[in-house]
Short mmCIF file of C-alpha atoms in Angstrom, two decimals:
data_model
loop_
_atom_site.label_atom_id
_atom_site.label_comp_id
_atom_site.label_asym_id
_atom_site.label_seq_id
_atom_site.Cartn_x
_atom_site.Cartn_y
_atom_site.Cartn_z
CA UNK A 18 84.35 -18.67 -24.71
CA UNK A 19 86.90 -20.50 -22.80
CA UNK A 20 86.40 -24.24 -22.48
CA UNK A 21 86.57 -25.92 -19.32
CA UNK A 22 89.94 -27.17 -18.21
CA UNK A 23 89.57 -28.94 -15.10
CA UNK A 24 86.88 -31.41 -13.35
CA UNK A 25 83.92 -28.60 -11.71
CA UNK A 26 82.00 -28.58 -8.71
CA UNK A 27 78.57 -28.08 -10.28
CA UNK A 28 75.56 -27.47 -7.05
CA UNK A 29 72.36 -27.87 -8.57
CA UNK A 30 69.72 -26.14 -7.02
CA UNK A 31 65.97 -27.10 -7.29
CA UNK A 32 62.67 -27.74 -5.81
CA UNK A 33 61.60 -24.66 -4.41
CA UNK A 34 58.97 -22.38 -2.82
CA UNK A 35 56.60 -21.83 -5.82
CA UNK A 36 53.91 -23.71 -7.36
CA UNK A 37 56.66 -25.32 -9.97
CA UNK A 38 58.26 -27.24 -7.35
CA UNK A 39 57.31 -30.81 -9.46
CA UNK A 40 58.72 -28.72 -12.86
CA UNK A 41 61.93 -27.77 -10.64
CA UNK A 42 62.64 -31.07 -9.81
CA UNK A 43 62.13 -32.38 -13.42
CA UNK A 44 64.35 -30.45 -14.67
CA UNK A 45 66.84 -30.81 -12.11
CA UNK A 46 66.92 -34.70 -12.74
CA UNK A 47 67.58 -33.99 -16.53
CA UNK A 48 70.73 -31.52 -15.81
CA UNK A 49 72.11 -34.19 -13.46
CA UNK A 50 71.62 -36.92 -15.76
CA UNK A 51 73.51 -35.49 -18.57
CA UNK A 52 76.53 -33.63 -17.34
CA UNK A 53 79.86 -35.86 -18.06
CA UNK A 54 80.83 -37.42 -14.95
CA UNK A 55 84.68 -37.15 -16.27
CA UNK A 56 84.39 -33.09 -16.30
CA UNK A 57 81.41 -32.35 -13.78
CA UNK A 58 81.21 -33.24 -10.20
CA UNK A 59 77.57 -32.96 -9.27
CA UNK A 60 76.14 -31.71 -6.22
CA UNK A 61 72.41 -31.83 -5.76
CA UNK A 62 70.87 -29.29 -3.53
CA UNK A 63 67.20 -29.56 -3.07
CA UNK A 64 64.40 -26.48 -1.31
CA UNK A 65 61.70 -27.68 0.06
CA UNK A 66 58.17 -26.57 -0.46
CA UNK A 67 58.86 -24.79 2.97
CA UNK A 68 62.09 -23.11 2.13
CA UNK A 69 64.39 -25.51 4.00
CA UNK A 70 67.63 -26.29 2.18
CA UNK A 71 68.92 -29.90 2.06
CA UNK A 72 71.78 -31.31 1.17
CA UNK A 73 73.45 -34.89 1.05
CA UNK A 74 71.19 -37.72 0.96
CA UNK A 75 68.51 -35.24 1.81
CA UNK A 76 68.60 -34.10 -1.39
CA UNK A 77 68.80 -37.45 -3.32
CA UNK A 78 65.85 -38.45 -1.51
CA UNK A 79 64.07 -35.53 -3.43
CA UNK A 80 65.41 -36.99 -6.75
CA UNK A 81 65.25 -40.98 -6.22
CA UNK A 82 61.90 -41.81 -7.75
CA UNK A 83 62.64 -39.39 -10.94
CA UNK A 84 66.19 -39.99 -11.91
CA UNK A 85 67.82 -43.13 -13.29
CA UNK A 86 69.49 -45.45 -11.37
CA UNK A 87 72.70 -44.95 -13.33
CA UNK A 88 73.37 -41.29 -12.16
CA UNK A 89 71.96 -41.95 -8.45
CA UNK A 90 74.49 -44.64 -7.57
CA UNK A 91 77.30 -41.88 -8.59
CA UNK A 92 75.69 -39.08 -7.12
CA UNK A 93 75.55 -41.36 -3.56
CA UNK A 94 79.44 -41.90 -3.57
CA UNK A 95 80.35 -37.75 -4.13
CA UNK A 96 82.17 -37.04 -1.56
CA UNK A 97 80.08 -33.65 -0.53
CA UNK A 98 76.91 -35.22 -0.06
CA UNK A 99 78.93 -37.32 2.43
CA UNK A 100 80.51 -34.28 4.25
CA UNK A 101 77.08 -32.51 4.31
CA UNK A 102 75.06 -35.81 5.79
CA UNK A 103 77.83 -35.96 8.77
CA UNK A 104 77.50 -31.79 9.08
CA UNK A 105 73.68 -32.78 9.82
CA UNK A 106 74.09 -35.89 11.52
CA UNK A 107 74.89 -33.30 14.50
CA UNK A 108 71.73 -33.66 16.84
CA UNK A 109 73.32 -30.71 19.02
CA UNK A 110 72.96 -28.27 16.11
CA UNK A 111 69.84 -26.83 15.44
CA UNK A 112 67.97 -27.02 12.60
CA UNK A 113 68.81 -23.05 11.77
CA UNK A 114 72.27 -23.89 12.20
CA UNK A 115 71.90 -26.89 10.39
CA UNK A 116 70.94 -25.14 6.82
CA UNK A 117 73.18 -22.34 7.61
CA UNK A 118 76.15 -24.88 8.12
CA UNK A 119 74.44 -26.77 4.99
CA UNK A 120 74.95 -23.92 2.72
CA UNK A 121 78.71 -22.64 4.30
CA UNK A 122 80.03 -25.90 3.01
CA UNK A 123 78.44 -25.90 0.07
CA UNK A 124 79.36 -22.51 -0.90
CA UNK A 125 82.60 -23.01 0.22
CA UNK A 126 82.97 -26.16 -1.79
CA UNK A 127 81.46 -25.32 -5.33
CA UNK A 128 82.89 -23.76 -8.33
CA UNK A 129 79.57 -22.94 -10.18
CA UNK A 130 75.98 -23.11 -9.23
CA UNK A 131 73.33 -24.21 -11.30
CA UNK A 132 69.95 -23.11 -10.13
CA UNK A 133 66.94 -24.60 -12.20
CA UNK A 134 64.24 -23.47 -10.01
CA UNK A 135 61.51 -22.08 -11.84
CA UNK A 136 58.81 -19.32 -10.36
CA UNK A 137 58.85 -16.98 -7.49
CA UNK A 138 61.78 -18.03 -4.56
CA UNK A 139 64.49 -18.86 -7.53
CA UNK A 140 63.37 -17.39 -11.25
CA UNK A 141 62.43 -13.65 -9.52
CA UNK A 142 66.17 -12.36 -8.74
CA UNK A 143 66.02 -13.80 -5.06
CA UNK A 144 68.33 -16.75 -5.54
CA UNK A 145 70.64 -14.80 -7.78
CA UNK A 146 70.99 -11.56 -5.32
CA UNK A 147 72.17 -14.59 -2.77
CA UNK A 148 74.70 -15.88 -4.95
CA UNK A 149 75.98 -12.40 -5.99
CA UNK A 150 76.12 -11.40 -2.11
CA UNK A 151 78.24 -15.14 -2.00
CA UNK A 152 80.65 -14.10 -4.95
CA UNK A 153 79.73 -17.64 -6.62
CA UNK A 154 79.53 -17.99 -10.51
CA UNK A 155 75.96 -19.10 -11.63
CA UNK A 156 74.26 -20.39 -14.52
CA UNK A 157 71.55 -18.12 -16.09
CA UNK A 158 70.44 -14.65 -15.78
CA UNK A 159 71.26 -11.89 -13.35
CA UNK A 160 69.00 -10.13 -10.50
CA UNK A 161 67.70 -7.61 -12.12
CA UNK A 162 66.63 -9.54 -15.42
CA UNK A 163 65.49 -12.73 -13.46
CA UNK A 164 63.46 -10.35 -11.46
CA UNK A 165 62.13 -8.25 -14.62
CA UNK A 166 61.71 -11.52 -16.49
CA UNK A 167 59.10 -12.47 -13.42
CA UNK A 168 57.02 -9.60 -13.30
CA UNK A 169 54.87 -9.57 -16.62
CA UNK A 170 53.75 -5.98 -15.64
CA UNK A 171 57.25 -4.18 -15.62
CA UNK A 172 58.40 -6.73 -18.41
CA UNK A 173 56.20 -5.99 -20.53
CA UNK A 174 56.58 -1.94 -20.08
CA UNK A 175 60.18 -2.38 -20.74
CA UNK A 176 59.34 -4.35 -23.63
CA UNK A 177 57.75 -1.21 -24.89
CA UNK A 178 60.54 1.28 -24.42
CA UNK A 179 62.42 -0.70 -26.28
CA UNK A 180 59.70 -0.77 -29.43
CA UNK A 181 58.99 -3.90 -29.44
CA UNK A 182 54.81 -4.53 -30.83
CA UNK A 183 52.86 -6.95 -28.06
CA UNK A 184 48.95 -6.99 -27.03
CA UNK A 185 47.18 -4.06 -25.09
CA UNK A 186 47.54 -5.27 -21.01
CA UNK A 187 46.89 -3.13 -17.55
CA UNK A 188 47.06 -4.40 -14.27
CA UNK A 189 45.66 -4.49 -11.16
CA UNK A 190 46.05 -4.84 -7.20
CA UNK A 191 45.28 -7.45 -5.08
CA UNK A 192 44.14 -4.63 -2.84
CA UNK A 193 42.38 -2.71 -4.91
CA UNK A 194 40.74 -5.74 -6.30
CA UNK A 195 39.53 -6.45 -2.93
CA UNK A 196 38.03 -2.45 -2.27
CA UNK A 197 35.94 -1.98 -5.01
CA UNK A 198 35.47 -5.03 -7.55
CA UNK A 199 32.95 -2.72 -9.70
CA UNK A 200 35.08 0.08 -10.55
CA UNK A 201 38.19 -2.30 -11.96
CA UNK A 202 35.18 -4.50 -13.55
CA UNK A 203 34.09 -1.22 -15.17
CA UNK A 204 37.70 -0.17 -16.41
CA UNK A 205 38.23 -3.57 -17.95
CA UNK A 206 35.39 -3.40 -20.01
CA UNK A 207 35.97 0.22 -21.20
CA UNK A 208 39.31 -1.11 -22.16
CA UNK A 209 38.48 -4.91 -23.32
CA UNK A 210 36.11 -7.00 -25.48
CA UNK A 211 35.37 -10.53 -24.19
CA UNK A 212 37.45 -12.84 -24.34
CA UNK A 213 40.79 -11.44 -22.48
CA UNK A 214 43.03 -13.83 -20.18
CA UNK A 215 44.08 -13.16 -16.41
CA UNK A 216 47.49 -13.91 -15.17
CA UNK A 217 49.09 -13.39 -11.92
CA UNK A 218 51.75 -10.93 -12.73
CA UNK A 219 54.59 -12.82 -10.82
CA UNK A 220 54.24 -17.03 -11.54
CA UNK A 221 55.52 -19.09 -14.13
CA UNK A 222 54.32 -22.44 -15.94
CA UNK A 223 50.86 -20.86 -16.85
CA UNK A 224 49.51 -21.31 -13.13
CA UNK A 225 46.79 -19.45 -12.88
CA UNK A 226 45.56 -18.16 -15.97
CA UNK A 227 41.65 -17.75 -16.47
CA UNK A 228 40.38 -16.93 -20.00
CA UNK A 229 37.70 -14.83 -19.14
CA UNK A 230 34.82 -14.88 -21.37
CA UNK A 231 31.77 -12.37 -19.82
CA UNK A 232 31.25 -10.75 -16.25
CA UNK A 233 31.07 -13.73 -13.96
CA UNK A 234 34.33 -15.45 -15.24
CA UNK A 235 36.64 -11.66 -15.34
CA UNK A 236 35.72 -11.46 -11.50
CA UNK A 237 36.50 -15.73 -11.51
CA UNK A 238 39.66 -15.31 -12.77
CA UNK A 239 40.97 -12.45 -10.91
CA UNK A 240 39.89 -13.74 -7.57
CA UNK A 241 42.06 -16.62 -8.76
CA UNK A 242 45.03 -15.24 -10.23
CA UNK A 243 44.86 -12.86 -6.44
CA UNK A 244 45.60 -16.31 -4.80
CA UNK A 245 48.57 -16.53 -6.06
CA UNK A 246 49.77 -12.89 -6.43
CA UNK A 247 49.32 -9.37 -5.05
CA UNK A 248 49.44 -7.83 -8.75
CA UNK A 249 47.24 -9.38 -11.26
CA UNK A 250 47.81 -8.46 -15.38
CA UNK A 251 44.94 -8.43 -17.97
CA UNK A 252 45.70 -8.84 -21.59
CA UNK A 253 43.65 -8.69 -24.64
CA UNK A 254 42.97 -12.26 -26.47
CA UNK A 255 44.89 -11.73 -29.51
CA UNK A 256 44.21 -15.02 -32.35
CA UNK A 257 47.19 -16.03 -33.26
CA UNK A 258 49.77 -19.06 -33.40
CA UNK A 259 52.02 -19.36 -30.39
CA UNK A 260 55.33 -19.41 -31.34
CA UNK A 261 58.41 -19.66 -29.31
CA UNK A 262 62.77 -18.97 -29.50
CA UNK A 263 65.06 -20.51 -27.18
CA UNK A 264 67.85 -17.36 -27.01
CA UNK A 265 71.68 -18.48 -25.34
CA UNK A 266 74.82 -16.48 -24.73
CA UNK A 267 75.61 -13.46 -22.52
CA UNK A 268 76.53 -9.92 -24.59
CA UNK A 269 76.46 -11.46 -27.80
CA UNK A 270 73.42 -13.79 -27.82
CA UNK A 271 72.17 -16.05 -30.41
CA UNK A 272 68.89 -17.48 -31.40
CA UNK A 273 67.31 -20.47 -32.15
CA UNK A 274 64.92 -21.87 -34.77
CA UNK A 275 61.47 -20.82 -34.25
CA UNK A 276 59.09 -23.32 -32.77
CA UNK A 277 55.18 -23.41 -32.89
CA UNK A 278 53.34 -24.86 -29.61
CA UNK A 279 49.62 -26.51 -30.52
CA UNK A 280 48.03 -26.61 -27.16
CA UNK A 281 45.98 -30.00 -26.10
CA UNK A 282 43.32 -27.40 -24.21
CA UNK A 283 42.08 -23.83 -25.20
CA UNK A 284 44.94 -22.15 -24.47
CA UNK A 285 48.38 -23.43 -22.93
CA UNK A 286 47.99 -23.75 -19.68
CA UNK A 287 49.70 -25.64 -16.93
CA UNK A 288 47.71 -28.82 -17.66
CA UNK A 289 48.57 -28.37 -21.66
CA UNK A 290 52.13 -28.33 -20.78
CA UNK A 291 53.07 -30.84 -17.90
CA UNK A 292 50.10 -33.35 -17.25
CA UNK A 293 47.80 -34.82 -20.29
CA UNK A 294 51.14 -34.75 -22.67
CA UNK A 295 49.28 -33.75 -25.90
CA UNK A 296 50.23 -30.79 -26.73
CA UNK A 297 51.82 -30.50 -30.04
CA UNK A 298 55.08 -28.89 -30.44
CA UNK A 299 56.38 -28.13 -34.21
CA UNK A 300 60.28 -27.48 -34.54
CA UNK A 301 60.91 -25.74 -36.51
CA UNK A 302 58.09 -23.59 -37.09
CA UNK A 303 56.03 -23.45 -40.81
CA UNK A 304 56.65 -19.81 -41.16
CA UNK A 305 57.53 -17.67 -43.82
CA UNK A 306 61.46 -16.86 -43.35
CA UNK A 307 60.53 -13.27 -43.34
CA UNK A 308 58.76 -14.25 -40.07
CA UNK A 309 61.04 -16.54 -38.83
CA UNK A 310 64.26 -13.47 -38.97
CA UNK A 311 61.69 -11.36 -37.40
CA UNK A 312 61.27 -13.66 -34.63
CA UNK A 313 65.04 -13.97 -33.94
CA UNK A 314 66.06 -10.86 -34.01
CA UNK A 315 63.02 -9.68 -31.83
CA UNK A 316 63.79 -12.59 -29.42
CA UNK A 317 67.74 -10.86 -28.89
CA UNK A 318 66.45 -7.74 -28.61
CA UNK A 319 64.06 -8.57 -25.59
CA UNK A 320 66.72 -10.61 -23.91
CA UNK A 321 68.97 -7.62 -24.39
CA UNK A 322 66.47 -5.13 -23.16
CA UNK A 323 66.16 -6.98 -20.08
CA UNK A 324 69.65 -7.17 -19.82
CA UNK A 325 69.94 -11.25 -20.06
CA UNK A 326 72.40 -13.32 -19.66
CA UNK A 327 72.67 -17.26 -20.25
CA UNK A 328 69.23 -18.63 -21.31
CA UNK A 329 66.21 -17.55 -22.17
CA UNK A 330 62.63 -18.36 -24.05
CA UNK A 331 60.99 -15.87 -25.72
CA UNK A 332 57.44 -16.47 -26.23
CA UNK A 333 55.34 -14.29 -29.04
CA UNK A 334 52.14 -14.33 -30.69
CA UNK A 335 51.67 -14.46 -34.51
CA UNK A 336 48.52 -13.51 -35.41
CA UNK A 337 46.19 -15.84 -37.64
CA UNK A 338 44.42 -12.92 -39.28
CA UNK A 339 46.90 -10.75 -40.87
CA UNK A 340 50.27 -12.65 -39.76
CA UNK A 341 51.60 -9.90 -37.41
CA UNK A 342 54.10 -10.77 -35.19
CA UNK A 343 53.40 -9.60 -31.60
CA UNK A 344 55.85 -10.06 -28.47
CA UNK A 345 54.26 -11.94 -25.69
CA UNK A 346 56.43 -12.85 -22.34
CA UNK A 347 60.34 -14.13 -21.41
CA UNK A 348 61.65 -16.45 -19.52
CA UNK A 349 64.51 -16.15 -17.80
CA UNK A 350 64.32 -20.01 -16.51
CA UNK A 351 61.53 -21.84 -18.95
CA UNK A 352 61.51 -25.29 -18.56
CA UNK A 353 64.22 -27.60 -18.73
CA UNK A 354 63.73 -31.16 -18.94
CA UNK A 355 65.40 -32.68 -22.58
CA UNK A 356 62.04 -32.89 -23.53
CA UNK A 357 61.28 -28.94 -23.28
CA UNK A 358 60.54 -27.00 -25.31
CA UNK A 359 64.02 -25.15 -24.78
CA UNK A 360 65.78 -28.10 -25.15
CA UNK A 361 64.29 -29.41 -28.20
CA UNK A 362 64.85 -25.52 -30.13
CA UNK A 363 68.23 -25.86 -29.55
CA UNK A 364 68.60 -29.38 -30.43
CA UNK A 365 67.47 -28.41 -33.65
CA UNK A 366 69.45 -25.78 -33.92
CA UNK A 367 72.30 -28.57 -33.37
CA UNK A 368 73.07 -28.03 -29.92
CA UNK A 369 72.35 -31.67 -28.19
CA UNK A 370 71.13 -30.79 -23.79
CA UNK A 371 74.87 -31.94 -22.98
CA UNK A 372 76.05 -29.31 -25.19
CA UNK A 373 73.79 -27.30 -24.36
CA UNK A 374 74.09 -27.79 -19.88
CA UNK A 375 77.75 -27.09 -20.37
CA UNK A 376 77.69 -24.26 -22.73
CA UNK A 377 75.46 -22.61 -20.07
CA UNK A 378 78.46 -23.50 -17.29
CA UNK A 379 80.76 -21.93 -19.33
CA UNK A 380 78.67 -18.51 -20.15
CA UNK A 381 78.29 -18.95 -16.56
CA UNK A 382 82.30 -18.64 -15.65
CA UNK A 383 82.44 -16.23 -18.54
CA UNK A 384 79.78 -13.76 -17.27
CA UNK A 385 81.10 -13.88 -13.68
CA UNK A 386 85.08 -12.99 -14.70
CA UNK A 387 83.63 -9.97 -16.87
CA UNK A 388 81.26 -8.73 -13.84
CA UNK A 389 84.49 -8.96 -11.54
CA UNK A 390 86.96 -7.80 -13.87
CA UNK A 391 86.87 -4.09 -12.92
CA UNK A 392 85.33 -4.96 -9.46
CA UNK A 393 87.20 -1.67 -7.27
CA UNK A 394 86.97 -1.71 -3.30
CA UNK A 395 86.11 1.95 -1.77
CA UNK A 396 87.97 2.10 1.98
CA UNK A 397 85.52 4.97 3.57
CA UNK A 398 88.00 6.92 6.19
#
């Protein structure tokens, strides 16, 4: 990997469309606050819950409240947040123009991008297939695994083509859902025993999971996981110990110490993991090593059959009954404040989060010159 030589234009990007806007912007302030002001030049660009792109103060306004004082006062004197503010200062452009001309300069400005939005509108392939079309380097994985690592459905089918063991799931339409509730009632039974959890098929940060427990909770849970999706997944409830590996690199990836995740509530859900703060995490994980190898090398494999690149958390099951290891989801953007559980796997793996933020520049640079390397042009006559 070739170690950066010269000071780099870093744009963050966070916030967001999803419903892990607050997570985005969590992890954003973490990022900023450790990259080395003596090889990083920082430049925070912020989505609203709307979709609107801000830059320059704009964006620091987004940050203010969450990140210390410190890094604010030297994000407030970069010289791009200045250029942006008088780019929108313009009251004759309007506001289309204005995030169009937001994004020209900023494009046009940054070496790498850095996008830690998490969720639909930045985790799904949407961000990524932007910055391709731009022909900007950025951290983390490409469109087609981002978007694979979002959809649990066609994840988890390509999980098994590639052999890897995980829980019996189906899935099922929003609009199907919504033209006969009886018959897809019916089917889950025939296929399920009670307890089995609903997800939406495309969110992140456990929104939206119901563990259904009879009738009246299945039809509960998928009327709520349908609020957030059009494609709702069912999986069996499988006991077991939740387990999870952080995985970095591009084409030759590596893995991190297991870690074991002892949710505060029933199950880990999005109050478990970002509000009451008592969830237990235990790094590295008591496991047998025989386990523990399994888990690595199972954890590369899925972030290779997805085709990953950068980061990624690998999230699997191990059951309490019999000890089986089972594969359960990716993430192609998990959470990423120091205090993550990404974070903290590689941390003990002895990788600190500065290490760590600019290792994930560099595989960022790296991945982009090998994607461009035999880039050819076709001239159609």
């Amino acid at each position: 990997m070739k170690r950066l030589s010269k000071k780099v234009k870093v744009a963050v990007l966070f916030g967001g469309r999803s419903g892990e806007h607050e997570v985005s912007i969590q992890s954003a302030c973490s990022v900023i606050e450790s990259m080395n002001p003596d090889k990083f030049e920082v430049i925070p660009v912020a989505i609203s819950h709307e979709g609107e792109w801000k830059g320059g103060s704009a964006s620091l306004a987004m940050l203010e409240e969450k990140i210390d004082s410190r890094t604010l006062n030297r994000l407030t004197s970069n010289h791009l947040i200045s250029a942006v503010d008088r780019l929108t200062s313009n009251r004759a452009l309007t506001s289309a123009r204005l995030r169009s001309g937001m994004l020209t300069v900023t494009m046009q400005e940054v070496d790498v991008f850095f996008p830690v939005l998490h969720g639909t509108y930045g985790e799904d392939g949407t961000i990524q297939g932007l910055l391709e079309m731009a022909g900007k380097p950025y951290v983390g994985a490409g469109v087609l695994a981002s978007a694979v690592g979002m959809d649990k459905v066609v994840m988890k089918q390509i999980f098994a083509q590639a052999g890897l063991p995980q829980g019996h799931f189906t899935s099922v339409l929003r609009r199907n859902w919504e033209s006969d509730r009886l018959a897809i009632v019916e089917q889950i039974e025939k296929e399920f025993t009670y307890p089995c959890f609903v997800k939406p098929a495309n969110l992140g940060s456990s929104v939206g999971i119901s563990k259904a427990k009879d009738r009246n909770t299945l039809c509960e849970a998928i009327d709520l996981a349908c609020r957030y999706d059009r494609k709702v997944i069912v999986e069996e409830f499988i006991p077991a110990r939740e387990v999870e590996v952080a995985v970095l690199g591009n084409d030759d990836p590596k893995a991190s110490v297991p870690g074991e995740i002892v949710p505060s509530n029933e199950f880990y859900d999005y109050r478990a993991k970002y509000i009451d703060g008592k969830s237990v995490m235990h790094i590295p994980a008591e496991l047998p090593n025989e386990t523990k190898e399994k888990l690595q090398k199972w954890a590369i494999e899925a972030f290779q059959a997805i085709d990953g690149s950068g980061l990624a958390r690998v999230d699997f099951f191990v059951r309490t009954d019999n000890g089986r290891v089972l594969i359960n989801e990716i993430n192609t953007m998990p959470g990423f404040t120091k205090y993550s559980m990404y974070a903290k796997l590689w941390e003990h793996s002895g990788l600190s989060y500065s290490q760590l933020v600019e290792t994930l520049i560099e595989l960022a640079f790296d991945r982009f010159r090998e994607k461009t390397r035999n880039t050819t042009r076709f001239d159609l006559e």
